[in-house]
Amino acid sequence: MSTDGHLRSEVYKIVTKTNDVISEDPYRLSYHLMPPVGLLNDPNGFIQYKGVYHLFYQWMPFKTGHGAKFWGHYSSTDLVHWKHEEIALTPSEWYEKNGCYSGSAIESNGEMYVFYTGNVKDEQGNRETYQCLAVSKDGFHFEKKGPVVELPAEYTAHFRDPKVWKQDDHYFMVVGAQTTDIKGAVALLRSNDMLTWNHLGVIAGGGEGLLADFGYMFECPDLFHLQGKDVLIFSPQGLEATGLNYQNVYQSGYVMGHFNSQEGSYNHGPFQELDRGFDFYAPQTTTDEKGRRILFAWMSVPDQNEQEHPTIKYHWLHNMTLPRELKVINNKVFQVPVKELEQLRVGEVFEHDVKLNAENREFEEVNGKTIEIVLEKIDVSSGFFSMSVGEAAKIIYSPKQGLFTLERQSYVDGVTEIRQCLLNHLDSMRIYLDTSSIEIFINGGEETFTARFYPVPSNNSVRFSSSEKSTFMIKKWKLAD
Ligand code: FRU
């Protein structure tokens, strides 16, 4: 049997073998994308191709750790209902033997081209990196064409995650990189045919400009035009926590500016974090046939605590965020859950006008494991307002400092940990709860907080509390499993 055939049959065996135990996990999510078994990380190759959304993902089927990654595959016609497909790429060739790492997809002449990083390591752990191409006529079966980009001399072998787009009759590729003097950078390449690529240089980071002192590696770059701006998303590694910022081990955010496709240059402003919660990394976007720019991110961060998640004993780990539509408002990227997610709502909405006066309140109708809660017309006079979810997560807002806080009980040692950001005002919150995840969209997506958390499975309660006067309007829907 070929290496590819062998790997596919091994994956099939482990999926079949672990199916029963995985479905018993009380923390298995109900409407988020997860791996059938093993570990999921970055979204890859996100594209709407011939009307169908394809979301590939970094997948380690054989354990809940990292390693020689596969490209797993989900497809959907509506961004809500997804089907798990056959594996798209297995790490079967010499140039990818330690992993078909992250990359992107683009359509050309009716075919789907995927670019990804072939990761190769020797016994001493020395790395080689190849930017590879695979082509598909149907979006499901891929023919590997092998490496199309060799490592340029300016970078170490930490050169990966190609994102490709077409602009002004050229193809462009951004690659996450580390320069030889160990600075995080985004490299730009150009091509006329997607087979031969020319390296044009560093367009962000590399020890220059506003990102001069900005970490040792940038992963998963994504450059796109949105509402008159060119937005460059990337995930820098090596930033020190400062004040409320950069609290996770690694960050994900963007700079905004102008990309000059003739010169292959990019002018940009300062870095801003995309999400303020505990678990958000390596986002990737695509445009769909409706012209929307849609983002998925990995709902985790690579860190030393990954193996502490309680889902490990059920042989799976991690999930994607919900798909979010991006908008630029006042030089800031807003994230809004895609409209289609309203299809998840089942039954009637529960609506209520709430007035709290130095009290705690619980509404029988506002509980559940898989729910959507919208708070509107929020008015917190002073003191603080809070909302607790199953006692394992809590949102707190204090208007005086303009401070918004998400607390959770650590899944490592139960200690309370926090993430915070400053707000000018708090008008509204849209919150998606799914068994062991929370996504909070503040003020129409101006800020988001994304996190895994693990409430006691029998505790479905949502409680509101106000130290002084708070008023808000609440809407709640149960969401379909
Ligand atoms: C980001 C990342 C990428 C790499 C992939 C490997 O989480 O480290 O840079 O391609 O994951 O799974």
Coordinates of C-alpha atoms and ligand atoms in Angstrom, one line a residue:
M1 CA 0.0 0.0 0.0
S2 CA 1.2 3.6 -0.6
T3 CA 2.2 5.7 2.4
D4 CA -0.8 7.9 1.7
G5 CA -3.1 4.8 1.6
H6 CA -1.6 3.4 4.8
L7 CA -2.0 6.7 6.7
R8 CA -5.6 7.0 5.5
S9 CA -6.5 3.5 6.8
E10 CA -4.7 4.2 10.1
V11 CA -6.8 7.3 10.6
Y12 CA -10.0 5.4 9.7
K13 CA -9.2 2.8 12.3
I14 CA -8.6 5.3 15.1
V15 CA -11.7 7.3 14.3
T16 CA -13.8 4.1 14.4
K17 CA -12.2 2.8 17.5
T18 CA -12.6 6.0 19.6
N19 CA -16.0 7.1 18.4
D20 CA -17.9 5.7 21.4
V21 CA -15.7 7.1 24.1
I22 CA -15.6 10.5 22.5
S23 CA -19.4 10.8 22.3
E24 CA -19.6 10.3 26.0
D25 CA -17.6 13.5 26.8
P26 CA -20.0 16.0 28.5
Y27 CA -17.7 18.8 27.2
R28 CA -18.0 17.7 23.6
L29 CA -19.3 20.8 21.8
S30 CA -22.5 20.9 19.9
Y31 CA -22.3 23.5 17.2
H32 CA -18.6 24.2 16.9
L33 CA -16.2 22.3 14.6
M34 CA -14.0 19.7 16.4
P35 CA -11.8 16.9 15.2
P36 CA -13.4 13.5 15.2
V37 CA -10.5 12.3 17.3
G38 CA -7.1 13.8 18.3
L39 CA -6.0 17.4 18.1
L40 CA -7.2 20.2 15.8
N41 CA -5.4 23.5 15.4
D42 CA -5.3 26.1 12.7
P43 CA -8.1 26.7 10.1
N44 CA -6.5 26.1 6.6
G45 CA -7.6 26.6 3.0
F46 CA -10.8 28.4 3.9
I47 CA -12.7 29.0 0.6
Q48 CA -16.1 29.1 -1.0
Y49 CA -15.5 27.0 -4.1
K50 CA -18.3 26.2 -6.6
G51 CA -20.8 27.4 -4.0
V52 CA -19.6 25.2 -1.2
Y53 CA -17.6 26.4 1.8
H54 CA -14.6 24.3 2.5
L55 CA -12.7 24.6 5.8
F56 CA -9.6 22.5 6.1
Y57 CA -7.8 22.2 9.4
Q58 CA -4.6 21.1 11.0
W59 CA -5.3 17.7 12.4
M60 CA -3.3 15.2 14.4
P61 CA -5.6 12.2 14.5
F62 CA -3.3 9.8 16.4
K63 CA -2.9 11.7 19.7
T64 CA -4.0 14.9 21.4
G65 CA -0.5 16.4 20.9
H66 CA 1.1 18.1 18.0
G67 CA 3.2 16.3 15.3
A68 CA 3.0 15.4 11.7
K69 CA -0.2 17.1 10.8
F70 CA -2.8 16.1 8.2
W71 CA -5.3 18.5 6.5
G72 CA -8.7 17.5 7.9
H73 CA -11.7 18.7 5.9
Y74 CA -15.2 20.1 6.6
S75 CA -17.6 21.3 4.0
S76 CA -20.9 23.3 4.2
T77 CA -23.3 25.1 2.1
D78 CA -24.5 27.5 4.8
L79 CA -21.6 27.9 7.4
V80 CA -23.9 26.3 10.0
H81 CA -24.3 22.6 9.0
W82 CA -20.9 21.0 8.3
K83 CA -20.0 17.6 7.0
H84 CA -16.7 15.9 7.9
E85 CA -15.0 14.8 4.6
E86 CA -12.2 12.5 3.7
I87 CA -8.8 13.7 4.7
A88 CA -7.5 16.2 2.1
L89 CA -3.7 15.9 2.7
T90 CA -1.7 13.2 4.5
P91 CA 2.0 13.8 5.3
S92 CA 3.1 11.1 3.0
E93 CA 5.9 12.6 0.8
W94 CA 9.6 13.4 1.7
Y95 CA 8.9 17.2 1.6
E96 CA 6.1 17.1 4.2
K97 CA 7.0 14.0 6.2
N98 CA 6.8 15.9 9.5
G99 CA 3.5 17.6 8.7
C100 CA 1.4 19.2 6.0
Y101 CA 1.4 22.5 7.9
S102 CA -0.9 25.5 7.5
G103 CA -1.8 27.1 4.2
S104 CA -4.5 28.5 2.1
A105 CA -6.7 27.9 -1.0
I106 CA -7.5 29.8 -4.1
E107 CA -9.6 29.0 -7.2
S108 CA -8.1 29.3 -10.7
N109 CA -9.8 28.2 -13.9
G110 CA -12.3 26.1 -12.0
E111 CA -9.7 24.2 -10.0
M112 CA -8.8 24.6 -6.3
Y113 CA -5.1 25.3 -5.6
V114 CA -4.0 24.8 -2.1
F115 CA -0.6 26.1 -0.8
Y116 CA 0.7 24.7 2.4
T117 CA 4.0 24.2 4.2
G118 CA 5.8 20.9 4.0
N119 CA 7.5 20.5 7.3
V120 CA 10.6 18.3 7.5
K121 CA 12.8 17.6 10.5
D122 CA 15.8 15.4 10.9
E123 CA 16.8 13.3 13.9
Q124 CA 18.5 16.3 15.6
G125 CA 15.3 18.3 15.2
N126 CA 16.8 20.5 12.3
R127 CA 14.0 21.9 10.3
E128 CA 13.5 22.2 6.5
T129 CA 10.5 24.0 5.1
Y130 CA 8.9 23.8 1.6
Q131 CA 5.9 25.8 0.4
C132 CA 4.0 23.2 -1.6
L133 CA 1.1 23.1 -4.0
A134 CA -1.7 20.6 -4.4
V135 CA -4.5 21.0 -7.0
S136 CA -8.0 19.6 -7.0
K137 CA -10.7 19.5 -9.6
D138 CA -13.6 18.9 -7.2
G139 CA -12.4 20.4 -3.8
F140 CA -12.2 16.9 -2.3
H141 CA -9.4 15.0 -4.0
F142 CA -6.0 16.6 -4.3
E143 CA -3.0 16.0 -6.6
K144 CA 0.2 17.0 -5.0
K145 CA 2.6 19.0 -7.1
G146 CA 5.4 19.2 -4.5
P147 CA 7.4 22.2 -3.4
V148 CA 7.0 25.5 -5.4
V149 CA 9.0 27.8 -3.1
E150 CA 12.4 27.1 -1.5
L151 CA 13.5 28.9 1.6
P152 CA 14.9 32.4 0.7
A153 CA 18.4 33.2 2.3
E154 CA 17.0 36.0 4.5
Y155 CA 15.1 33.7 6.8
T156 CA 15.5 30.8 9.2
A157 CA 13.6 27.6 8.5
H158 CA 10.7 29.1 10.5
F159 CA 9.1 30.1 7.3
R160 CA 5.6 28.8 6.8
D161 CA 1.8 29.2 6.4
P162 CA 1.5 30.6 2.8
K163 CA -1.6 32.7 2.1
V164 CA -2.2 33.3 -1.6
W165 CA -4.5 35.8 -3.4
K166 CA -4.8 37.4 -6.9
Q167 CA -4.6 41.1 -7.4
D168 CA -4.0 43.3 -10.5
D169 CA -3.1 40.3 -12.8
H170 CA -0.5 38.8 -10.3
Y171 CA -0.7 36.2 -7.7
F172 CA 0.7 37.2 -4.3
M173 CA 1.8 35.0 -1.4
V174 CA 2.5 36.1 2.2
V175 CA 4.5 33.7 4.4
G176 CA 5.0 33.9 8.2
A177 CA 8.7 34.1 8.8
Q178 CA 11.6 34.7 11.1
T179 CA 14.6 36.6 9.7
T180 CA 18.1 35.3 10.2
D181 CA 18.6 37.9 13.0
I182 CA 15.6 36.3 14.7
K183 CA 12.9 38.9 14.2
G184 CA 9.3 38.0 13.3
A185 CA 8.4 39.0 9.7
V186 CA 5.9 38.7 6.9
A187 CA 7.5 37.8 3.6
L188 CA 5.9 38.7 0.2
L189 CA 6.3 36.6 -3.0
R190 CA 4.8 37.2 -6.4
S191 CA 4.0 34.9 -9.4
N192 CA 2.3 34.9 -12.7
D193 CA 1.3 31.3 -12.8
M194 CA 1.4 30.1 -9.2
L195 CA 4.2 27.7 -10.1
T196 CA 7.2 30.0 -10.2
W197 CA 7.4 32.5 -7.3
N198 CA 9.7 35.5 -6.8
H199 CA 10.6 36.6 -3.3
L200 CA 10.0 40.4 -3.1
G201 CA 11.1 40.9 0.6
V202 CA 9.7 41.6 4.0
I203 CA 6.5 43.7 4.1
A204 CA 6.0 43.8 7.9
G205 CA 8.3 43.3 10.9
G206 CA 11.8 42.0 10.3
G207 CA 13.1 44.5 12.9
E208 CA 11.8 47.6 10.9
G209 CA 9.2 50.3 11.4
L210 CA 6.3 50.1 13.9
L211 CA 7.0 46.3 14.4
A212 CA 10.7 46.8 14.9
D213 CA 10.8 45.1 18.3
F214 CA 7.9 42.7 18.0
G215 CA 8.8 39.2 18.7
Y216 CA 10.8 36.4 17.1
M217 CA 8.3 34.8 14.7
F218 CA 5.1 35.7 12.9
E219 CA 2.8 32.8 12.1
C220 CA -0.2 32.6 9.8
P221 CA -0.2 35.9 7.9
D222 CA -3.3 36.9 5.9
L223 CA -3.4 40.2 3.8
F224 CA -6.7 41.4 2.4
H225 CA -8.6 44.4 1.2
L226 CA -11.6 45.4 3.2
Q227 CA -13.6 48.6 3.0
G228 CA -10.8 50.8 1.6
K229 CA -8.1 49.3 3.9
D230 CA -5.5 46.6 3.5
V231 CA -5.6 44.6 6.6
L232 CA -2.7 42.2 7.6
I233 CA -3.6 39.7 10.2
F234 CA -0.8 37.6 11.8
S235 CA 0.0 35.8 15.0
P236 CA 3.2 37.1 16.5
Q237 CA 5.3 35.0 19.0
G238 CA 7.6 36.5 21.6
L239 CA 5.7 39.6 22.8
E240 CA 5.9 40.6 26.5
A241 CA 2.6 41.2 28.3
T242 CA 2.1 44.9 28.8
G243 CA -0.8 46.3 30.9
L244 CA -4.0 44.6 29.7
N245 CA -2.4 43.6 26.3
Y246 CA -0.6 40.4 25.1
Q247 CA -1.8 38.3 28.1
N248 CA -1.7 35.0 26.3
V249 CA 1.5 33.1 25.5
Y250 CA 1.1 34.1 21.8
Q251 CA -1.0 36.8 20.2
S252 CA -3.2 37.2 17.1
G253 CA -4.0 40.6 15.7
Y254 CA -3.6 42.9 12.7
V255 CA -2.2 46.1 11.3
M256 CA -4.0 48.2 8.8
G257 CA -2.7 50.2 5.9
H258 CA -2.0 50.4 2.2
F259 CA -0.6 47.6 0.1
N260 CA 1.1 48.7 -3.1
S261 CA 0.8 45.8 -5.5
Q262 CA 3.0 47.4 -8.1
E263 CA 5.9 48.0 -5.8
G264 CA 5.1 45.0 -3.5
S265 CA 5.3 47.3 -0.5
Y266 CA 3.0 47.8 2.5
N267 CA 2.6 50.8 4.8
H268 CA 0.8 50.2 8.0
G269 CA -0.3 51.4 11.4
P270 CA 0.2 49.9 14.9
F271 CA -0.7 46.4 15.9
Q272 CA -4.1 45.7 17.5
E273 CA -5.2 42.4 19.1
L274 CA -8.2 40.7 17.4
D275 CA -9.6 39.0 20.4
R276 CA -9.2 39.7 24.1
G277 CA -10.0 36.2 25.5
F278 CA -7.9 33.2 26.5
D279 CA -8.3 31.1 23.4
F280 CA -7.9 32.6 20.0
Y281 CA -5.0 31.9 17.5
A282 CA -4.0 31.6 13.9
P283 CA -7.1 33.1 12.3
Q284 CA -7.7 32.8 8.6
T285 CA -10.2 34.6 6.3
T286 CA -11.8 34.2 2.9
T287 CA -14.3 36.2 0.8
D288 CA -17.4 34.4 -0.1
E289 CA -19.8 34.8 -3.0
K290 CA -21.8 37.4 -1.1
G291 CA -18.6 39.5 -0.9
R292 CA -18.2 39.0 2.9
R293 CA -14.8 38.7 4.5
I294 CA -15.3 35.8 6.9
L295 CA -12.9 34.6 9.6
F296 CA -12.4 31.3 11.5
A297 CA -9.8 31.0 14.2
W298 CA -8.4 28.1 16.3
M299 CA -10.1 28.4 19.7
S300 CA -6.9 27.8 21.7
V301 CA -3.3 28.9 21.8
P302 CA -0.2 26.7 21.6
D303 CA 1.0 26.5 25.1
Q304 CA 2.4 24.1 27.8
N305 CA -1.1 23.5 29.3
E306 CA -2.8 22.0 26.3
Q307 CA -2.6 18.5 27.7
E308 CA -4.5 19.6 30.9
H309 CA -7.8 20.0 29.1
P310 CA -10.4 17.6 30.6
T311 CA -11.3 16.4 27.0
I312 CA -7.9 14.7 26.8
K313 CA -9.2 11.6 28.5
Y314 CA -11.8 11.3 25.8
H315 CA -9.1 11.4 23.1
W316 CA -9.9 14.8 21.5
L317 CA -8.7 18.4 21.9
H318 CA -9.6 21.8 20.6
N319 CA -12.2 23.3 18.2
M320 CA -12.7 26.3 15.8
T321 CA -14.4 29.5 16.7
L322 CA -17.7 30.4 15.1
P323 CA -17.4 32.0 11.6
R324 CA -17.3 35.8 11.9
E325 CA -17.8 38.5 9.4
L326 CA -15.3 41.2 9.5
K327 CA -16.0 44.9 9.1
V328 CA -13.8 48.0 9.3
I329 CA -15.3 50.7 11.5
N330 CA -13.2 53.7 12.6
N331 CA -9.9 52.1 11.7
K332 CA -10.7 49.0 13.7
V333 CA -11.7 45.5 12.6
F334 CA -15.0 44.5 14.1
Q335 CA -16.1 40.8 14.2
V336 CA -19.7 39.8 13.9
P337 CA -21.1 36.3 14.0
V338 CA -22.3 35.5 10.5
K339 CA -26.0 36.0 9.9
E340 CA -26.6 32.3 9.1
L341 CA -25.9 31.3 12.7
E342 CA -29.5 32.5 13.4
Q343 CA -30.5 29.2 11.9
L344 CA -29.2 27.5 15.1
R345 CA -32.0 29.1 17.1
V346 CA -34.7 26.7 18.1
G347 CA -38.0 27.6 19.7
E348 CA -39.2 31.0 20.8
V349 CA -37.0 33.8 21.9
F350 CA -37.2 34.7 25.6
E351 CA -37.3 38.5 26.0
H352 CA -37.2 40.5 29.1
D353 CA -36.5 44.0 30.3
V354 CA -34.3 43.8 33.4
K355 CA -33.8 46.3 36.2
L356 CA -31.3 45.4 38.9
N357 CA -30.9 47.4 42.0
A358 CA -28.0 46.1 44.1
E359 CA -29.1 42.5 43.7
N360 CA -28.6 39.1 42.1
R361 CA -31.1 37.6 39.6
E362 CA -31.5 34.3 37.9
F363 CA -34.1 33.7 35.2
E364 CA -35.3 30.2 34.8
E365 CA -35.6 30.8 31.1
V366 CA -32.0 32.1 30.7
N367 CA -30.1 28.9 31.3
G368 CA -28.7 26.1 29.3
K369 CA -25.5 24.7 27.9
T370 CA -26.0 25.7 24.2
I371 CA -27.6 29.1 24.1
E372 CA -27.3 32.5 22.6
I373 CA -27.8 35.5 24.8
V374 CA -28.1 39.1 23.7
L375 CA -28.1 42.0 26.1
E376 CA -29.0 45.3 24.6
K377 CA -29.5 48.9 25.9
I378 CA -27.1 48.1 28.7
D379 CA -27.0 50.9 31.2
V380 CA -24.8 50.3 34.3
S381 CA -24.9 53.5 36.5
S382 CA -21.9 52.8 38.6
G383 CA -20.2 50.1 40.6
F384 CA -20.2 46.9 38.6
F385 CA -22.4 44.6 36.6
S386 CA -21.7 40.9 36.2
M387 CA -23.0 37.8 34.5
S388 CA -21.9 34.3 35.7
V389 CA -22.1 31.2 33.6
G390 CA -22.2 27.9 35.4
E391 CA -19.9 29.4 38.0
A392 CA -16.9 28.6 35.9
A393 CA -16.9 31.9 33.9
K394 CA -17.9 35.4 34.7
I395 CA -18.2 38.7 32.8
I396 CA -17.7 41.8 34.8
Y397 CA -18.1 45.4 33.7
S398 CA -17.3 48.5 35.7
P399 CA -18.2 51.7 33.9
K400 CA -16.1 54.0 36.0
Q401 CA -12.8 52.5 34.8
G402 CA -14.5 51.4 31.5
L403 CA -13.1 47.9 32.3
F404 CA -14.5 44.8 30.9
T405 CA -13.3 41.5 32.4
L406 CA -13.7 37.8 31.6
E407 CA -12.9 35.5 34.5
R408 CA -12.7 31.8 34.3
Q409 CA -11.7 29.0 36.5
S410 CA -8.4 27.6 35.2
Y411 CA -8.7 24.1 33.9
V412 CA -5.2 23.5 35.1
D413 CA -5.6 24.3 38.8
G414 CA -9.1 25.8 39.3
V415 CA -7.6 29.2 40.2
T416 CA -9.5 32.2 38.8
E417 CA -7.7 33.8 35.8
I418 CA -8.7 37.0 34.0
R419 CA -8.5 38.7 30.6
Q420 CA -9.5 42.4 30.3
C421 CA -9.9 45.3 28.0
L422 CA -11.0 48.9 28.2
L423 CA -14.2 50.1 26.6
N424 CA -15.5 53.6 26.1
H425 CA -19.0 52.3 26.8
L426 CA -20.9 49.1 26.9
D427 CA -24.1 49.1 24.8
S428 CA -24.6 45.5 23.9
M429 CA -23.2 41.9 24.2
R430 CA -24.0 38.9 22.0
I431 CA -22.9 35.7 23.8
Y432 CA -22.7 32.2 22.4
L433 CA -22.4 29.4 24.9
D434 CA -21.6 25.9 23.8
T435 CA -21.1 23.3 26.5
S436 CA -17.5 24.3 27.2
S437 CA -16.9 27.5 25.2
I438 CA -17.9 31.1 25.3
E439 CA -17.7 33.8 22.6
I440 CA -18.6 37.3 23.5
F441 CA -19.2 40.0 20.9
I442 CA -19.2 43.4 22.5
N443 CA -20.8 46.6 21.0
G444 CA -21.6 45.0 17.7
G445 CA -18.2 43.3 17.4
E446 CA -15.9 46.1 18.5
E447 CA -14.2 43.7 21.0
T448 CA -14.5 40.0 21.3
F449 CA -13.6 37.5 24.1
T450 CA -13.2 33.9 23.2
A451 CA -12.5 31.1 25.6
R452 CA -12.9 27.4 26.6
F453 CA -14.1 26.9 30.1
Y454 CA -15.4 23.8 32.0
P455 CA -18.5 24.3 34.1
V456 CA -19.7 21.5 36.3
P457 CA -21.8 19.6 33.7
S458 CA -25.0 19.7 35.9
N459 CA -24.7 23.5 36.3
N460 CA -26.6 25.3 33.6
S461 CA -27.3 28.5 35.4
V462 CA -26.7 32.1 34.2
R463 CA -26.8 34.7 36.9
F464 CA -26.8 38.5 36.7
S465 CA -25.7 40.7 39.4
S466 CA -25.3 44.5 39.9
S467 CA -23.7 46.3 42.8
E468 CA -25.9 49.4 42.2
K469 CA -28.4 50.1 39.4
S470 CA -28.2 48.3 36.0
T471 CA -30.8 48.0 33.3
F472 CA -30.7 46.0 30.1
M473 CA -32.9 44.1 27.7
I474 CA -32.3 40.4 27.4
K475 CA -33.0 38.0 24.6
K476 CA -32.2 34.4 24.8
W477 CA -32.4 31.5 22.4
K478 CA -31.8 27.8 22.8
L479 CA -29.4 26.6 20.1
A480 CA -29.7 23.4 18.2
D481 CA -27.3 20.5 19.0
Ligands
FRU1 C1 0.2 27.8 14.2 C2 1.2 26.8 13.6 C3 1.6 27.1 12.2 C4 1.9 25.8 11.6 C5 0.9 24.9 12.3 C6 1.4 23.5 12.5 O1 -0.6 27.3 15.2 O2 2.3 26.6 14.4 O3 2.6 28.1 12.1 O4 1.9 25.8 10.2 O5 0.5 25.5 13.5 O6 0.3 22.7 13.0

